[in-house]
């Protein structure tokens, strides 16, 4: 989707222990997210870049992969070399049957 400049992984390639950075909006996060993911809405990334690890694999996720691809490109342009886009986003995560959780006890779903 973004060419060779934005590295990506598929949901089944996400390594155990990867730092999952969910850049979706708060309502999308509340509806359902990957267990252990870290929420940082896309528009807050420039002000909160210090929260993004510079070591270990960081997999950036949104709903379908568009916003997360933009965040990966932005981080790479600012010195991160350990970031990957989740190809297909939370939609592909859910399609593979990977766990999705909520913090409020409601049934999880991808918005």
C-alpha atoms as a PDB file:
ATOM      1  CA  UNK A   1       0.000   0.000   0.000  1.00  0.00           C
ATOM      2  CA  UNK A   2       2.821   2.425   0.834  1.00  0.00           C
ATOM      3  CA  UNK A   3       5.661   0.954  -1.183  1.00  0.00           C
ATOM      4  CA  UNK A   4       9.096  -0.029   0.075  1.00  0.00           C
ATOM      5  CA  UNK A   5       9.604   3.107   2.172  1.00  0.00           C
ATOM      6  CA  UNK A   6       7.059   1.962   4.786  1.00  0.00           C
ATOM      7  CA  UNK A   7       7.877  -1.499   6.139  1.00  0.00           C
ATOM      8  CA  UNK A   8       4.893  -3.580   7.136  1.00  0.00           C
ATOM      9  CA  UNK A   9       3.984  -6.878   8.725  1.00  0.00           C
ATOM     10  CA  UNK A  10       0.830  -8.946   8.532  1.00  0.00           C
ATOM     11  CA  UNK A  11      -1.132  -9.770  11.668  1.00  0.00           C
ATOM     12  CA  UNK A  12       0.228 -13.313  11.713  1.00  0.00           C
ATOM     13  CA  UNK A  13       3.821 -11.993  11.494  1.00  0.00           C
ATOM     14  CA  UNK A  14       3.611  -9.827  14.627  1.00  0.00           C
ATOM     15  CA  UNK A  15       6.253 -11.232  16.946  1.00  0.00           C
ATOM     16  CA  UNK A  16       5.481 -11.977  20.573  1.00  0.00           C
ATOM     17  CA  UNK A  17       6.754  -9.080  22.635  1.00  0.00           C
ATOM     18  CA  UNK A  18       6.288  -6.489  19.896  1.00  0.00           C
ATOM     19  CA  UNK A  19       5.177  -3.074  21.106  1.00  0.00           C
ATOM     20  CA  UNK A  20       1.743  -2.523  19.536  1.00  0.00           C
ATOM     21  CA  UNK A  21       1.043   1.176  19.030  1.00  0.00           C
ATOM     22  CA  UNK A  22      -2.650   1.774  18.305  1.00  0.00           C
ATOM     23  CA  UNK A  23      -3.120   5.181  16.653  1.00  0.00           C
ATOM     24  CA  UNK A  24      -6.914   5.048  16.274  1.00  0.00           C
ATOM     25  CA  UNK A  25      -9.330   7.527  17.796  1.00  0.00           C
ATOM     26  CA  UNK A  26     -10.556   7.028  21.397  1.00  0.00           C
ATOM     27  CA  UNK A  27     -13.959   5.633  20.335  1.00  0.00           C
ATOM     28  CA  UNK A  28     -12.263   3.034  18.114  1.00  0.00           C
ATOM     29  CA  UNK A  29      -9.896   2.060  20.954  1.00  0.00           C
ATOM     30  CA  UNK A  30     -12.774   1.753  23.441  1.00  0.00           C
ATOM     31  CA  UNK A  31     -14.726  -0.504  21.053  1.00  0.00           C
ATOM     32  CA  UNK A  32     -11.870  -3.013  20.959  1.00  0.00           C
ATOM     33  CA  UNK A  33      -8.096  -3.279  20.756  1.00  0.00           C
ATOM     34  CA  UNK A  34      -5.352  -5.857  20.819  1.00  0.00           C
ATOM     35  CA  UNK A  35      -4.392  -7.061  24.300  1.00  0.00           C
ATOM     36  CA  UNK A  36      -1.349  -5.201  25.590  1.00  0.00           C
ATOM     37  CA  UNK A  37      -1.541  -2.501  22.919  1.00  0.00           C
ATOM     38  CA  UNK A  38      -0.634   1.092  23.753  1.00  0.00           C
ATOM     39  CA  UNK A  39      -3.034   3.850  22.709  1.00  0.00           C
ATOM     40  CA  UNK A  40      -1.639   7.017  21.122  1.00  0.00           C
ATOM     41  CA  UNK A  41      -4.100   8.717  18.747  1.00  0.00           C
ATOM     42  CA  UNK A  42      -2.527   9.678  15.424  1.00  0.00           C
ATOM     43  CA  UNK A  43      -2.970  13.412  15.907  1.00  0.00           C
ATOM     44  CA  UNK A  44      -1.128  13.258  19.246  1.00  0.00           C
ATOM     45  CA  UNK A  45       1.954  11.470  17.875  1.00  0.00           C
ATOM     46  CA  UNK A  46       4.003  14.629  17.116  1.00  0.00           C
ATOM     47  CA  UNK A  47       3.602  15.902  20.689  1.00  0.00           C
ATOM     48  CA  UNK A  48       4.124  12.493  22.308  1.00  0.00           C
ATOM     49  CA  UNK A  49       6.844  10.885  20.169  1.00  0.00           C
ATOM     50  CA  UNK A  50       9.024  10.380  23.247  1.00  0.00           C
ATOM     51  CA  UNK A  51       6.548   7.673  24.327  1.00  0.00           C
ATOM     52  CA  UNK A  52       7.348   5.542  21.259  1.00  0.00           C
ATOM     53  CA  UNK A  53      10.180   3.071  21.960  1.00  0.00           C
ATOM     54  CA  UNK A  54      13.314   3.408  19.866  1.00  0.00           C
ATOM     55  CA  UNK A  55      14.371  -0.198  20.412  1.00  0.00           C
ATOM     56  CA  UNK A  56      12.566  -3.467  19.849  1.00  0.00           C
ATOM     57  CA  UNK A  57       9.916  -3.899  17.172  1.00  0.00           C
ATOM     58  CA  UNK A  58       7.116  -1.331  17.214  1.00  0.00           C
ATOM     59  CA  UNK A  59       4.044  -2.331  15.195  1.00  0.00           C
ATOM     60  CA  UNK A  60       1.727   0.588  14.451  1.00  0.00           C
ATOM     61  CA  UNK A  61      -1.953  -0.256  13.971  1.00  0.00           C
ATOM     62  CA  UNK A  62      -5.157   1.536  12.943  1.00  0.00           C
ATOM     63  CA  UNK A  63      -8.391   0.179  11.465  1.00  0.00           C
ATOM     64  CA  UNK A  64      -7.172  -0.766   7.978  1.00  0.00           C
ATOM     65  CA  UNK A  65      -3.538   0.346   7.711  1.00  0.00           C
ATOM     66  CA  UNK A  66      -3.776   3.825   6.188  1.00  0.00           C
ATOM     67  CA  UNK A  67      -3.320   6.016   9.244  1.00  0.00           C
ATOM     68  CA  UNK A  68      -0.763   3.676  10.771  1.00  0.00           C
ATOM     69  CA  UNK A  69       1.239   3.764   7.530  1.00  0.00           C
ATOM     70  CA  UNK A  70       1.350   7.549   7.751  1.00  0.00           C
ATOM     71  CA  UNK A  71       2.519   7.335  11.373  1.00  0.00           C
ATOM     72  CA  UNK A  72       5.242   4.828  10.444  1.00  0.00           C
ATOM     73  CA  UNK A  73       6.474   7.159   7.678  1.00  0.00           C
ATOM     74  CA  UNK A  74       6.413  10.118  10.073  1.00  0.00           C
ATOM     75  CA  UNK A  75       8.353   8.257  12.766  1.00  0.00           C
ATOM     76  CA  UNK A  76      10.889   6.987  10.222  1.00  0.00           C
ATOM     77  CA  UNK A  77      11.409  10.554   8.997  1.00  0.00           C
ATOM     78  CA  UNK A  78      12.126  11.487  12.608  1.00  0.00           C
ATOM     79  CA  UNK A  79      14.757   8.830  13.246  1.00  0.00           C
ATOM     80  CA  UNK A  80      12.856   5.654  14.184  1.00  0.00           C
ATOM     81  CA  UNK A  81      14.096   2.573  12.345  1.00  0.00           C
ATOM     82  CA  UNK A  82      12.198  -0.034  14.352  1.00  0.00           C
ATOM     83  CA  UNK A  83       8.619   0.749  13.281  1.00  0.00           C
ATOM     84  CA  UNK A  84       6.370  -1.396  11.076  1.00  0.00           C
ATOM     85  CA  UNK A  85       2.861  -0.877   9.749  1.00  0.00           C
ATOM     86  CA  UNK A  86       0.281  -3.571  10.511  1.00  0.00           C
ATOM     87  CA  UNK A  87      -0.961  -4.441   7.034  1.00  0.00           C
ATOM     88  CA  UNK A  88      -4.750  -4.450   7.080  1.00  0.00           C
ATOM     89  CA  UNK A  89      -4.880  -3.004  10.593  1.00  0.00           C
ATOM     90  CA  UNK A  90      -7.306  -4.203  13.239  1.00  0.00           C
ATOM     91  CA  UNK A  91      -9.586  -5.528  10.503  1.00  0.00           C
ATOM     92  CA  UNK A  92      -6.957  -8.082   9.488  1.00  0.00           C
ATOM     93  CA  UNK A  93      -6.124  -8.755  13.162  1.00  0.00           C
ATOM     94  CA  UNK A  94      -9.765  -9.629  13.846  1.00  0.00           C
ATOM     95  CA  UNK A  95     -10.141 -11.592  10.588  1.00  0.00           C
ATOM     96  CA  UNK A  96      -7.344 -13.910  11.760  1.00  0.00           C
ATOM     97  CA  UNK A  97      -9.218 -14.520  15.003  1.00  0.00           C
ATOM     98  CA  UNK A  98      -6.606 -12.777  17.136  1.00  0.00           C
ATOM     99  CA  UNK A  99      -7.813 -11.539  20.518  1.00  0.00           C
ATOM    100  CA  UNK A 100      -9.553  -8.190  20.831  1.00  0.00           C
ATOM    101  CA  UNK A 101     -10.373  -6.761  24.253  1.00  0.00           C
ATOM    102  CA  UNK A 102     -12.075  -3.771  25.843  1.00  0.00           C
ATOM    103  CA  UNK A 103     -11.339  -1.959  29.070  1.00  0.00           C
ATOM    104  CA  UNK A 104     -15.033  -1.564  29.946  1.00  0.00           C
ATOM    105  CA  UNK A 105     -16.231  -5.180  29.829  1.00  0.00           C
ATOM    106  CA  UNK A 106     -18.321  -4.659  26.685  1.00  0.00           C
ATOM    107  CA  UNK A 107     -18.057  -7.129  23.785  1.00  0.00           C
ATOM    108  CA  UNK A 108     -15.045  -6.133  21.661  1.00  0.00           C
ATOM    109  CA  UNK A 109     -15.421  -5.111  18.040  1.00  0.00           C
ATOM    110  CA  UNK A 110     -13.479  -3.207  15.403  1.00  0.00           C
ATOM    111  CA  UNK A 111     -14.925   0.155  14.415  1.00  0.00           C
END
